[in-house]
Amino acid sequence: MSRALRVQVLIVGGGINGAGIARDLALRGVRCALVEKRELGSGTTWASSGMIHGGLRYLQQDPEVTLHSCVDSGAIQRIAPHLVFRIPFLMPVFPEDPIGPELVEVGLEMYDRYQPFKNGRPHTRLTRAQALRLEPALSPRIDCAFTLDEWGVDAARLTAANALDAAERGALVRTHAEVLELLREPGGRVCGARVRDLVDGEEIRIEAELVMNAAGPWAPRLAALAGAAVRLRPAKGIHLVFERRVSNLAVYARGIDGRDMFTFPHEQNSMAGTTDDDYYGDLDRIDVTEDEVAYVLEAMERSLPSIRRHRVIHTIMGVRPTLYGFGRSEDELSRDYAVLDHSAEGAAGLWTIAGGKLAAYRLMAEDASDRLCARLGVREPCRTATTPLPGGDGALDVAAAARRFRAPLPALVRLAFRHGTRSEQVLGPWDPAVGPGAPPPRTVCACEPVLDAELLHAARREGLRRLSDCTLRVRLGVGSCQGAGCAGMAADLLADALDWSAERRAEELAAFAASRWHAVAPALGGAQLAALEIHRHLFLGARGFAGSAAAAGGAAAGSRVPDAVPDASPDAPLAMRRRAGALRTLARWRSDPPGDPSP
Ligand SMILES: Cc1cc2nc3c(=O)[nH]c(=O)nc-3n(C[C@H](O)[C@H](O)[C@H](O)COP(=O)(O)OP(=O)(O)OC[C@H]3O[C@@H](n4cnc5c(N)ncnc54)[C@H](O)[C@@H]3O)c2cc1C
């Protein structure tokens, strides 16, 4: 089926930048549409460290980037106070470090000048004993340490909140909708796009006066549809996610190549990263390698010697849409952004936003929207720095809400962090005053804990469309269960809410399992990986999912089982021999699957 609609601006890409622009334009009364080919924020935005920081690292070569990020971090804290959290950092200094404490302190004194923009405290210098008291897991080899203040945010929720606000102000927001073609007038002007809904197959023709390419690392590919060029130098970055908090504070670490990295608390977990490597591979299938995992762990171990005792439960991967630069290492590239008008390339009407930082997304969106509005003749000023995002307009009495809705207090604290004052709206259908005798909200995933109320709200009121979207939208299955304990119940709830058939429910479960496996497998390695590969294949086979397209795609692409497995040498370590044996069994099962395991 095909239908057509007309807007003033079509925004392609529902990462933080596309969602930020949609909200900015909608607040100015511009009719716009935002299309995202997967889930909101599922590209680079989900892969980020979620810091709305100034970036101490950029201070030397890019002070403007630091300034913009700090100023915008202050604005994000104002409009979404519920969604941000303070992250105090510890920066240890080791005797062998090339830059000693005095010089480190000079840099931190400079950074202190930017702290007031983002409500950050000035640094402090700690003795070795003071630092170890604050963070007992720290290496006792340190000379001294410094504290510095940063802020974090749930980047996926921030993106969803921007898109939600845009939709409530009249924008069309559609996920799983991919732009396949840019529409052109006879003179070459870009005047919209042909979009395919990847869930129901519907084709939509969206005509627009202007098209904003906010496709992140995919921006060159989208621009090429109109014969225009966007030059990026894409760089892959990964994070490891630990089962629980591994330190009280965020801790700086140094890679073997001298790169700065860190471990930091994020929601229920700790994350460690990140890498920064030129990337030439498939943007739609980014794999984490065992080498990358080893590189990050090695760096972390120097600062936190016990790090390997903690379990890495999954990985997160993405590609930075860094602006092109030649002859410099990935780390040294500017984090600045650009708003490009493609008129001079014969593609008037098409614009691109590229580069930049999550921390400065609102400012980037303001700049891009100013330019689009100037072209449209819209004079409304930007209001995104002062208008609260949904839920950011006050404080919620969490304890009172927990009592009223008969929900566990920790679940309510979490809900208030994500939805702010809107939490009561999320729990509305569970209000005993509305439905006396109705059961209280249930915990679907105990790892965080995620309530059925939030899941159903996302499906009924926020446009959630697929089970695998729940990872980002409500953080389902990102804890230690990785979906094993919650995916089935979540699928039942969504099947009811979205009217899925039994077959669709099974497809959704298989796709969810495949996407979790893709994130989990690199964190395993050796015999553990092989054993879990066997479990996964048994699970898919026994449940009959193996034949489904989603499972096949996930298994084929995500599996690390080679077709032919050489024998491990008899002298190889036991784990290697076991792994080779298990892989051979799996390879054999590929051509000759085992029968029904039931007696
Ligand atoms: C490892 C890592 C760590 C980072 N850490 C931080 C940090 O701590 N702080 C910070 O400020 N910044 C950080 N960044 C940078 C930050 O994440 C990015 O600047 C930001 O997320 C870019 O957002 P975006 O909207 O431009 O791109 P994306 O989030 O990639 O959004 C683009 C979207 O376009 C969609 N799309 C592509 N093609 C089409 C099509 N044809 N049709 C429809 N949709 C399409 C994609 O699916 C994607 O969702 C980090 C980046 C990485 C990789």
PDB file of N, CA, C and O and ligand atoms in Angstrom, residues 12-18 35-39 41-53 177-179 214-218 222 235 237-239 274-275 318-321 355-360, ligand 1:
ATOM      1  N   VAL A  12      15.693  13.001   8.247  1.00  0.00           N
ATOM      2  CA  VAL A  12      16.023  11.586   8.080  1.00  0.00           C
ATOM      3  C   VAL A  12      17.051  11.200   9.134  1.00  0.00           C
ATOM      4  O   VAL A  12      18.168  11.733   9.148  1.00  0.00           O
ATOM      5  N   GLY A  13      16.679  10.284  10.022  1.00  0.00           N
ATOM      6  CA  GLY A  13      17.595   9.827  11.068  1.00  0.00           C
ATOM      7  C   GLY A  13      17.093  10.226  12.441  1.00  0.00           C
ATOM      8  O   GLY A  13      17.030  11.408  12.761  1.00  0.00           O
ATOM      9  N   GLY A  14      16.716   9.214  13.224  1.00  0.00           N
ATOM     10  CA  GLY A  14      16.193   9.462  14.574  1.00  0.00           C
ATOM     11  C   GLY A  14      17.225   9.208  15.638  1.00  0.00           C
ATOM     12  O   GLY A  14      16.937   8.581  16.652  1.00  0.00           O
ATOM     13  N   GLY A  15      18.462   9.695  15.414  1.00  0.00           N
ATOM     14  CA  GLY A  15      19.450   9.734  16.498  1.00  0.00           C
ATOM     15  C   GLY A  15      19.195  11.018  17.280  1.00  0.00           C
ATOM     16  O   GLY A  15      18.190  11.710  17.071  1.00  0.00           O
ATOM     17  N   ILE A  16      20.122  11.352  18.174  1.00  0.00           N
ATOM     18  CA  ILE A  16      19.904  12.528  19.007  1.00  0.00           C
ATOM     19  C   ILE A  16      19.805  13.795  18.161  1.00  0.00           C
ATOM     20  O   ILE A  16      19.003  14.696  18.464  1.00  0.00           O
ATOM     21  N   ASN A  17      20.574  13.865  17.069  1.00  0.00           N
ATOM     22  CA  ASN A  17      20.538  15.100  16.276  1.00  0.00           C
ATOM     23  C   ASN A  17      19.230  15.249  15.508  1.00  0.00           C
ATOM     24  O   ASN A  17      18.634  16.331  15.487  1.00  0.00           O
ATOM     25  N   GLY A  18      18.766  14.164  14.882  1.00  0.00           N
ATOM     26  CA  GLY A  18      17.495  14.237  14.156  1.00  0.00           C
ATOM     27  C   GLY A  18      16.338  14.534  15.098  1.00  0.00           C
ATOM     28  O   GLY A  18      15.479  15.375  14.822  1.00  0.00           O
ATOM     29  N   VAL A  35      11.873  10.429  10.243  1.00  0.00           N
ATOM     30  CA  VAL A  35      11.837   8.988   9.954  1.00  0.00           C
ATOM     31  C   VAL A  35      13.157   8.348  10.361  1.00  0.00           C
ATOM     32  O   VAL A  35      14.233   8.896  10.128  1.00  0.00           O
ATOM     33  N   GLU A  36      13.046   7.190  10.973  1.00  0.00           N
ATOM     34  CA  GLU A  36      14.207   6.460  11.491  1.00  0.00           C
ATOM     35  C   GLU A  36      14.075   5.008  11.040  1.00  0.00           C
ATOM     36  O   GLU A  36      13.032   4.391  11.240  1.00  0.00           O
ATOM     37  N   LYS A  37      15.149   4.478  10.471  1.00  0.00           N
ATOM     38  CA  LYS A  37      15.003   3.140   9.884  1.00  0.00           C
ATOM     39  C   LYS A  37      15.011   2.015  10.926  1.00  0.00           C
ATOM     40  O   LYS A  37      14.659   0.883  10.612  1.00  0.00           O
ATOM     41  N   ARG A  38      15.458   2.307  12.149  1.00  0.00           N
ATOM     42  CA  ARG A  38      15.411   1.276  13.190  1.00  0.00           C
ATOM     43  C   ARG A  38      14.664   1.871  14.387  1.00  0.00           C
ATOM     44  O   ARG A  38      13.626   2.465  14.222  1.00  0.00           O
ATOM     45  N   GLU A  39      15.233   1.729  15.576  1.00  0.00           N
ATOM     46  CA  GLU A  39      14.624   2.338  16.761  1.00  0.00           C
ATOM     47  C   GLU A  39      15.284   3.698  16.999  1.00  0.00           C
ATOM     48  O   GLU A  39      16.443   3.912  16.618  1.00  0.00           O
ATOM     49  N   GLY A  41      17.468   6.447  18.331  1.00  0.00           N
ATOM     50  CA  GLY A  41      18.733   6.437  19.080  1.00  0.00           C
ATOM     51  C   GLY A  41      19.559   5.184  18.914  1.00  0.00           C
ATOM     52  O   GLY A  41      20.553   4.997  19.619  1.00  0.00           O
ATOM     53  N   SER A  42      19.177   4.304  17.971  1.00  0.00           N
ATOM     54  CA  SER A  42      19.859   3.006  17.887  1.00  0.00           C
ATOM     55  C   SER A  42      21.184   3.059  17.134  1.00  0.00           C
ATOM     56  O   SER A  42      21.891   2.057  17.081  1.00  0.00           O
ATOM     57  N   GLY A  43      21.525   4.208  16.556  1.00  0.00           N
ATOM     58  CA  GLY A  43      22.799   4.318  15.834  1.00  0.00           C
ATOM     59  C   GLY A  43      23.911   4.711  16.793  1.00  0.00           C
ATOM     60  O   GLY A  43      24.071   4.116  17.867  1.00  0.00           O
ATOM     61  N   THR A  44      24.660   5.730  16.420  1.00  0.00           N
ATOM     62  CA  THR A  44      25.788   6.172  17.250  1.00  0.00           C
ATOM     63  C   THR A  44      25.335   6.581  18.647  1.00  0.00           C
ATOM     64  O   THR A  44      26.055   6.399  19.629  1.00  0.00           O
ATOM     65  N   THR A  45      24.134   7.125  18.717  1.00  0.00           N
ATOM     66  CA  THR A  45      23.664   7.674  19.988  1.00  0.00           C
ATOM     67  C   THR A  45      23.662   6.608  21.093  1.00  0.00           C
ATOM     68  O   THR A  45      24.102   6.854  22.206  1.00  0.00           O
ATOM     69  N   TRP A  46      23.190   5.422  20.770  1.00  0.00           N
ATOM     70  CA  TRP A  46      23.155   4.326  21.758  1.00  0.00           C
ATOM     71  C   TRP A  46      24.576   3.900  22.128  1.00  0.00           C
ATOM     72  O   TRP A  46      24.839   3.450  23.234  1.00  0.00           O
ATOM     73  N   ALA A  47      25.503   4.063  21.187  1.00  0.00           N
ATOM     74  CA  ALA A  47      26.874   3.604  21.423  1.00  0.00           C
ATOM     75  C   ALA A  47      27.670   4.572  22.287  1.00  0.00           C
ATOM     76  O   ALA A  47      28.773   4.260  22.715  1.00  0.00           O
ATOM     77  N   SER A  48      27.125   5.755  22.542  1.00  0.00           N
ATOM     78  CA  SER A  48      27.919   6.778  23.226  1.00  0.00           C
ATOM     79  C   SER A  48      28.115   6.431  24.696  1.00  0.00           C
ATOM     80  O   SER A  48      27.424   5.574  25.256  1.00  0.00           O
ATOM     81  N   SER A  49      29.040   7.134  25.323  1.00  0.00           N
ATOM     82  CA  SER A  49      29.264   6.943  26.756  1.00  0.00           C
ATOM     83  C   SER A  49      28.183   7.651  27.566  1.00  0.00           C
ATOM     84  O   SER A  49      28.172   7.552  28.801  1.00  0.00           O
ATOM     85  N   GLY A  50      27.330   8.399  26.879  1.00  0.00           N
ATOM     86  CA  GLY A  50      26.236   9.072  27.569  1.00  0.00           C
ATOM     87  C   GLY A  50      26.705  10.203  28.472  1.00  0.00           C
ATOM     88  O   GLY A  50      26.040  10.540  29.446  1.00  0.00           O
ATOM     89  N   MET A  51      27.849  10.788  28.135  1.00  0.00           N
ATOM     90  CA  MET A  51      28.361  11.899  28.961  1.00  0.00           C
ATOM     91  C   MET A  51      27.920  13.219  28.355  1.00  0.00           C
ATOM     92  O   MET A  51      28.134  13.441  27.151  1.00  0.00           O
ATOM     93  N   ILE A  52      27.354  14.060  29.169  1.00  0.00           N
ATOM     94  CA  ILE A  52      27.145  15.425  28.680  1.00  0.00           C
ATOM     95  C   ILE A  52      28.206  16.273  29.385  1.00  0.00           C
ATOM     96  O   ILE A  52      27.954  16.988  30.330  1.00  0.00           O
ATOM     97  N   HIS A  53      29.386  16.103  28.859  1.00  0.00           N
ATOM     98  CA  HIS A  53      30.593  16.682  29.444  1.00  0.00           C
ATOM     99  C   HIS A  53      31.197  17.692  28.485  1.00  0.00           C
ATOM    100  O   HIS A  53      30.746  17.856  27.362  1.00  0.00           O
ATOM    101  N   ALA A 177      11.274   3.075   9.569  1.00  0.00           N
ATOM    102  CA  ALA A 177      10.870   3.660   8.287  1.00  0.00           C
ATOM    103  C   ALA A 177      12.136   4.171   7.602  1.00  0.00           C
ATOM    104  O   ALA A 177      12.779   5.102   8.094  1.00  0.00           O
ATOM    105  N   GLU A 178      12.500   3.517   6.509  1.00  0.00           N
ATOM    106  CA  GLU A 178      13.786   3.815   5.862  1.00  0.00           C
ATOM    107  C   GLU A 178      13.594   4.631   4.588  1.00  0.00           C
ATOM    108  O   GLU A 178      12.729   4.309   3.761  1.00  0.00           O
ATOM    109  N   VAL A 179      14.403   5.643   4.444  1.00  0.00           N
ATOM    110  CA  VAL A 179      14.392   6.407   3.194  1.00  0.00           C
ATOM    111  C   VAL A 179      15.136   5.592   2.145  1.00  0.00           C
ATOM    112  O   VAL A 179      16.309   5.263   2.317  1.00  0.00           O
ATOM    113  N   ALA A 214      20.071  13.753   8.789  1.00  0.00           N
ATOM    114  CA  ALA A 214      20.655  13.618  10.138  1.00  0.00           C
ATOM    115  C   ALA A 214      20.967  12.148  10.364  1.00  0.00           C
ATOM    116  O   ALA A 214      20.672  11.584  11.415  1.00  0.00           O
ATOM    117  N   ALA A 215      21.551  11.535   9.346  1.00  0.00           N
ATOM    118  CA  ALA A 215      21.732  10.080   9.362  1.00  0.00           C
ATOM    119  C   ALA A 215      23.048   9.660  10.000  1.00  0.00           C
ATOM    120  O   ALA A 215      23.487   8.513   9.825  1.00  0.00           O
ATOM    121  N   GLY A 216      23.698  10.553  10.746  1.00  0.00           N
ATOM    122  CA  GLY A 216      24.916  10.180  11.474  1.00  0.00           C
ATOM    123  C   GLY A 216      25.954   9.598  10.527  1.00  0.00           C
ATOM    124  O   GLY A 216      26.223  10.162   9.461  1.00  0.00           O
ATOM    125  N   PRO A 217      26.538   8.437  10.867  1.00  0.00           N
ATOM    126  CA  PRO A 217      27.565   7.870   9.988  1.00  0.00           C
ATOM    127  C   PRO A 217      27.031   7.437   8.627  1.00  0.00           C
ATOM    128  O   PRO A 217      27.801   7.232   7.686  1.00  0.00           O
ATOM    129  N   TRP A 218      25.707   7.294   8.503  1.00  0.00           N
ATOM    130  CA  TRP A 218      25.101   6.934   7.215  1.00  0.00           C
ATOM    131  C   TRP A 218      24.899   8.181   6.334  1.00  0.00           C
ATOM    132  O   TRP A 218      24.398   8.075   5.224  1.00  0.00           O
ATOM    133  N   LEU A 222      23.227   8.643   2.432  1.00  0.00           N
ATOM    134  CA  LEU A 222      21.952   9.305   2.148  1.00  0.00           C
ATOM    135  C   LEU A 222      22.163  10.454   1.155  1.00  0.00           C
ATOM    136  O   LEU A 222      21.407  10.600   0.183  1.00  0.00           O
ATOM    137  N   ALA A 235      34.635   6.506  12.762  1.00  0.00           N
ATOM    138  CA  ALA A 235      35.528   5.836  13.718  1.00  0.00           C
ATOM    139  C   ALA A 235      34.700   4.985  14.671  1.00  0.00           C
ATOM    140  O   ALA A 235      33.746   5.456  15.292  1.00  0.00           O
ATOM    141  N   GLY A 237      33.748   2.819  17.906  1.00  0.00           N
ATOM    142  CA  GLY A 237      34.005   2.858  19.351  1.00  0.00           C
ATOM    143  C   GLY A 237      33.189   1.786  20.040  1.00  0.00           C
ATOM    144  O   GLY A 237      32.028   1.554  19.696  1.00  0.00           O
ATOM    145  N   ILE A 238      33.795   1.103  21.002  1.00  0.00           N
ATOM    146  CA  ILE A 238      33.053   0.073  21.745  1.00  0.00           C
ATOM    147  C   ILE A 238      33.100   0.356  23.249  1.00  0.00           C
ATOM    148  O   ILE A 238      33.996   1.048  23.732  1.00  0.00           O
ATOM    149  N   HIS A 239      32.139  -0.198  23.943  1.00  0.00           N
ATOM    150  CA  HIS A 239      32.142  -0.184  25.407  1.00  0.00           C
ATOM    151  C   HIS A 239      31.912  -1.598  25.909  1.00  0.00           C
ATOM    152  O   HIS A 239      31.213  -2.381  25.257  1.00  0.00           O
ATOM    153  N   THR A 274      36.402   4.095  25.821  1.00  0.00           N
ATOM    154  CA  THR A 274      36.001   3.494  24.587  1.00  0.00           C
ATOM    155  C   THR A 274      37.185   3.441  23.642  1.00  0.00           C
ATOM    156  O   THR A 274      38.193   4.086  23.891  1.00  0.00           O
ATOM    157  N   THR A 275      37.022   2.686  22.580  1.00  0.00           N
ATOM    158  CA  THR A 275      38.040   2.646  21.539  1.00  0.00           C
ATOM    159  C   THR A 275      37.728   3.726  20.508  1.00  0.00           C
ATOM    160  O   THR A 275      36.643   4.323  20.535  1.00  0.00           O
ATOM    161  N   GLY A 318      29.468   1.207  18.103  1.00  0.00           N
ATOM    162  CA  GLY A 318      28.907   2.206  17.189  1.00  0.00           C
ATOM    163  C   GLY A 318      30.021   2.905  16.434  1.00  0.00           C
ATOM    164  O   GLY A 318      31.210   2.634  16.652  1.00  0.00           O
ATOM    165  N   VAL A 319      29.608   3.778  15.540  1.00  0.00           N
ATOM    166  CA  VAL A 319      30.577   4.480  14.690  1.00  0.00           C
ATOM    167  C   VAL A 319      30.345   5.982  14.799  1.00  0.00           C
ATOM    168  O   VAL A 319      29.229   6.453  14.595  1.00  0.00           O
ATOM    169  N   ARG A 320      31.393   6.712  15.153  1.00  0.00           N
ATOM    170  CA  ARG A 320      31.281   8.181  15.259  1.00  0.00           C
ATOM    171  C   ARG A 320      31.216   8.797  13.861  1.00  0.00           C
ATOM    172  O   ARG A 320      32.043   8.453  13.011  1.00  0.00           O
ATOM    173  N   PRO A 321      30.313   9.732  13.660  1.00  0.00           N
ATOM    174  CA  PRO A 321      30.283  10.413  12.361  1.00  0.00           C
ATOM    175  C   PRO A 321      31.252  11.603  12.358  1.00  0.00           C
ATOM    176  O   PRO A 321      30.867  12.744  12.137  1.00  0.00           O
ATOM    177  N   GLY A 355      28.857  15.211  12.444  1.00  0.00           N
ATOM    178  CA  GLY A 355      29.879  15.413  13.469  1.00  0.00           C
ATOM    179  C   GLY A 355      29.253  15.789  14.804  1.00  0.00           C
ATOM    180  O   GLY A 355      28.083  15.532  15.060  1.00  0.00           O
ATOM    181  N   GLY A 356      30.065  16.420  15.651  1.00  0.00           N
ATOM    182  CA  GLY A 356      29.555  16.940  16.914  1.00  0.00           C
ATOM    183  C   GLY A 356      29.506  15.930  18.039  1.00  0.00           C
ATOM    184  O   GLY A 356      30.080  14.846  17.959  1.00  0.00           O
ATOM    185  N   LYS A 357      28.778  16.321  19.085  1.00  0.00           N
ATOM    186  CA  LYS A 357      28.734  15.519  20.305  1.00  0.00           C
ATOM    187  C   LYS A 357      27.319  15.471  20.841  1.00  0.00           C
ATOM    188  O   LYS A 357      26.555  16.413  20.687  1.00  0.00           O
ATOM    189  N   LEU A 358      27.028  14.386  21.495  1.00  0.00           N
ATOM    190  CA  LEU A 358      25.750  14.266  22.205  1.00  0.00           C
ATOM    191  C   LEU A 358      25.573  15.458  23.155  1.00  0.00           C
ATOM    192  O   LEU A 358      24.496  16.050  23.257  1.00  0.00           O
ATOM    193  N   ALA A 359      26.668  15.821  23.829  1.00  0.00           N
ATOM    194  CA  ALA A 359      26.612  16.875  24.845  1.00  0.00           C
ATOM    195  C   ALA A 359      26.187  18.221  24.258  1.00  0.00           C
ATOM    196  O   ALA A 359      25.745  19.089  24.999  1.00  0.00           O
ATOM    197  N   ALA A 360      26.357  18.398  22.947  1.00  0.00           N
ATOM    198  CA  ALA A 360      26.029  19.687  22.336  1.00  0.00           C
ATOM    199  C   ALA A 360      24.883  19.541  21.338  1.00  0.00           C
ATOM    200  O   ALA A 360      24.690  20.387  20.470  1.00  0.00           O
TER     201      ALA A 360
HETATM  202  C1  LIG B   1      31.872   5.042  21.377  1.00  0.00           C
HETATM  203  C2  LIG B   1      31.300   6.422  21.365  1.00  0.00           C
HETATM  204  C3  LIG B   1      31.267   7.163  22.552  1.00  0.00           C
HETATM  205  C4  LIG B   1      30.724   8.458  22.538  1.00  0.00           C
HETATM  206  N1  LIG B   1      30.617   9.116  23.718  1.00  0.00           N
HETATM  207  C5  LIG B   1      30.101  10.364  23.747  1.00  0.00           C
HETATM  208  C6  LIG B   1      29.909  11.033  24.981  1.00  0.00           C
HETATM  209  O1  LIG B   1      30.136  10.478  26.054  1.00  0.00           O
HETATM  210  N2  LIG B   1      29.458  12.293  24.955  1.00  0.00           N
HETATM  211  C7  LIG B   1      29.168  12.940  23.798  1.00  0.00           C
HETATM  212  O2  LIG B   1      28.811  14.102  23.859  1.00  0.00           O
HETATM  213  N3  LIG B   1      29.268  12.300  22.598  1.00  0.00           N
HETATM  214  C8  LIG B   1      29.711  11.028  22.548  1.00  0.00           C
HETATM  215  N4  LIG B   1      29.810  10.352  21.360  1.00  0.00           N
HETATM  216  C9  LIG B   1      29.350  11.024  20.138  1.00  0.00           C
HETATM  217  C10 LIG B   1      27.823  10.970  20.018  1.00  0.00           C
HETATM  218  O3  LIG B   1      27.373   9.692  20.309  1.00  0.00           O
HETATM  219  C11 LIG B   1      27.394  11.362  18.607  1.00  0.00           C
HETATM  220  O4  LIG B   1      27.877  12.661  18.346  1.00  0.00           O
HETATM  221  C12 LIG B   1      25.893  11.385  18.402  1.00  0.00           C
HETATM  222  O5  LIG B   1      25.265  10.294  19.004  1.00  0.00           O
HETATM  223  C13 LIG B   1      25.568  11.405  16.928  1.00  0.00           C
HETATM  224  O6  LIG B   1      24.177  11.364  16.780  1.00  0.00           O
HETATM  225  P1  LIG B   1      23.489  11.391  15.349  1.00  0.00           P
HETATM  226  O7  LIG B   1      22.053  11.646  15.569  1.00  0.00           O
HETATM  227  O8  LIG B   1      24.215  12.347  14.451  1.00  0.00           O
HETATM  228  O9  LIG B   1      23.762   9.955  14.732  1.00  0.00           O
HETATM  229  P2  LIG B   1      23.006   8.537  15.015  1.00  0.00           P
HETATM  230  O10 LIG B   1      22.715   8.351  16.448  1.00  0.00           O
HETATM  231  O11 LIG B   1      23.821   7.492  14.338  1.00  0.00           O
HETATM  232  O12 LIG B   1      21.640   8.719  14.253  1.00  0.00           O
HETATM  233  C14 LIG B   1      21.519   8.565  12.860  1.00  0.00           C
HETATM  234  C15 LIG B   1      20.298   7.706  12.595  1.00  0.00           C
HETATM  235  O13 LIG B   1      19.973   7.728  11.207  1.00  0.00           O
HETATM  236  C16 LIG B   1      19.333   6.508  10.892  1.00  0.00           C
HETATM  237  N5  LIG B   1      19.363   6.331   9.434  1.00  0.00           N
HETATM  238  C17 LIG B   1      20.443   6.147   8.651  1.00  0.00           C
HETATM  239  N6  LIG B   1      20.074   6.024   7.357  1.00  0.00           N
HETATM  240  C18 LIG B   1      18.724   6.134   7.322  1.00  0.00           C
HETATM  241  C19 LIG B   1      17.746   6.061   6.280  1.00  0.00           C
HETATM  242  N7  LIG B   1      18.097   5.864   4.991  1.00  0.00           N
HETATM  243  N8  LIG B   1      16.435   6.193   6.595  1.00  0.00           N
HETATM  244  C20 LIG B   1      16.057   6.395   7.888  1.00  0.00           C
HETATM  245  N9  LIG B   1      16.952   6.452   8.908  1.00  0.00           N
HETATM  246  C21 LIG B   1      18.259   6.330   8.649  1.00  0.00           C
HETATM  247  C22 LIG B   1      20.166   5.484  11.662  1.00  0.00           C
HETATM  248  O14 LIG B   1      19.464   4.282  11.876  1.00  0.00           O
HETATM  249  C23 LIG B   1      20.507   6.237  12.949  1.00  0.00           C
HETATM  250  O15 LIG B   1      19.648   5.888  14.033  1.00  0.00           O
HETATM  251  C24 LIG B   1      30.280   9.042  21.327  1.00  0.00           C
HETATM  252  C25 LIG B   1      30.314   8.279  20.154  1.00  0.00           C
HETATM  253  C26 LIG B   1      30.800   6.982  20.176  1.00  0.00           C
HETATM  254  C27 LIG B   1      30.790   6.160  18.929  1.00  0.00           C
END
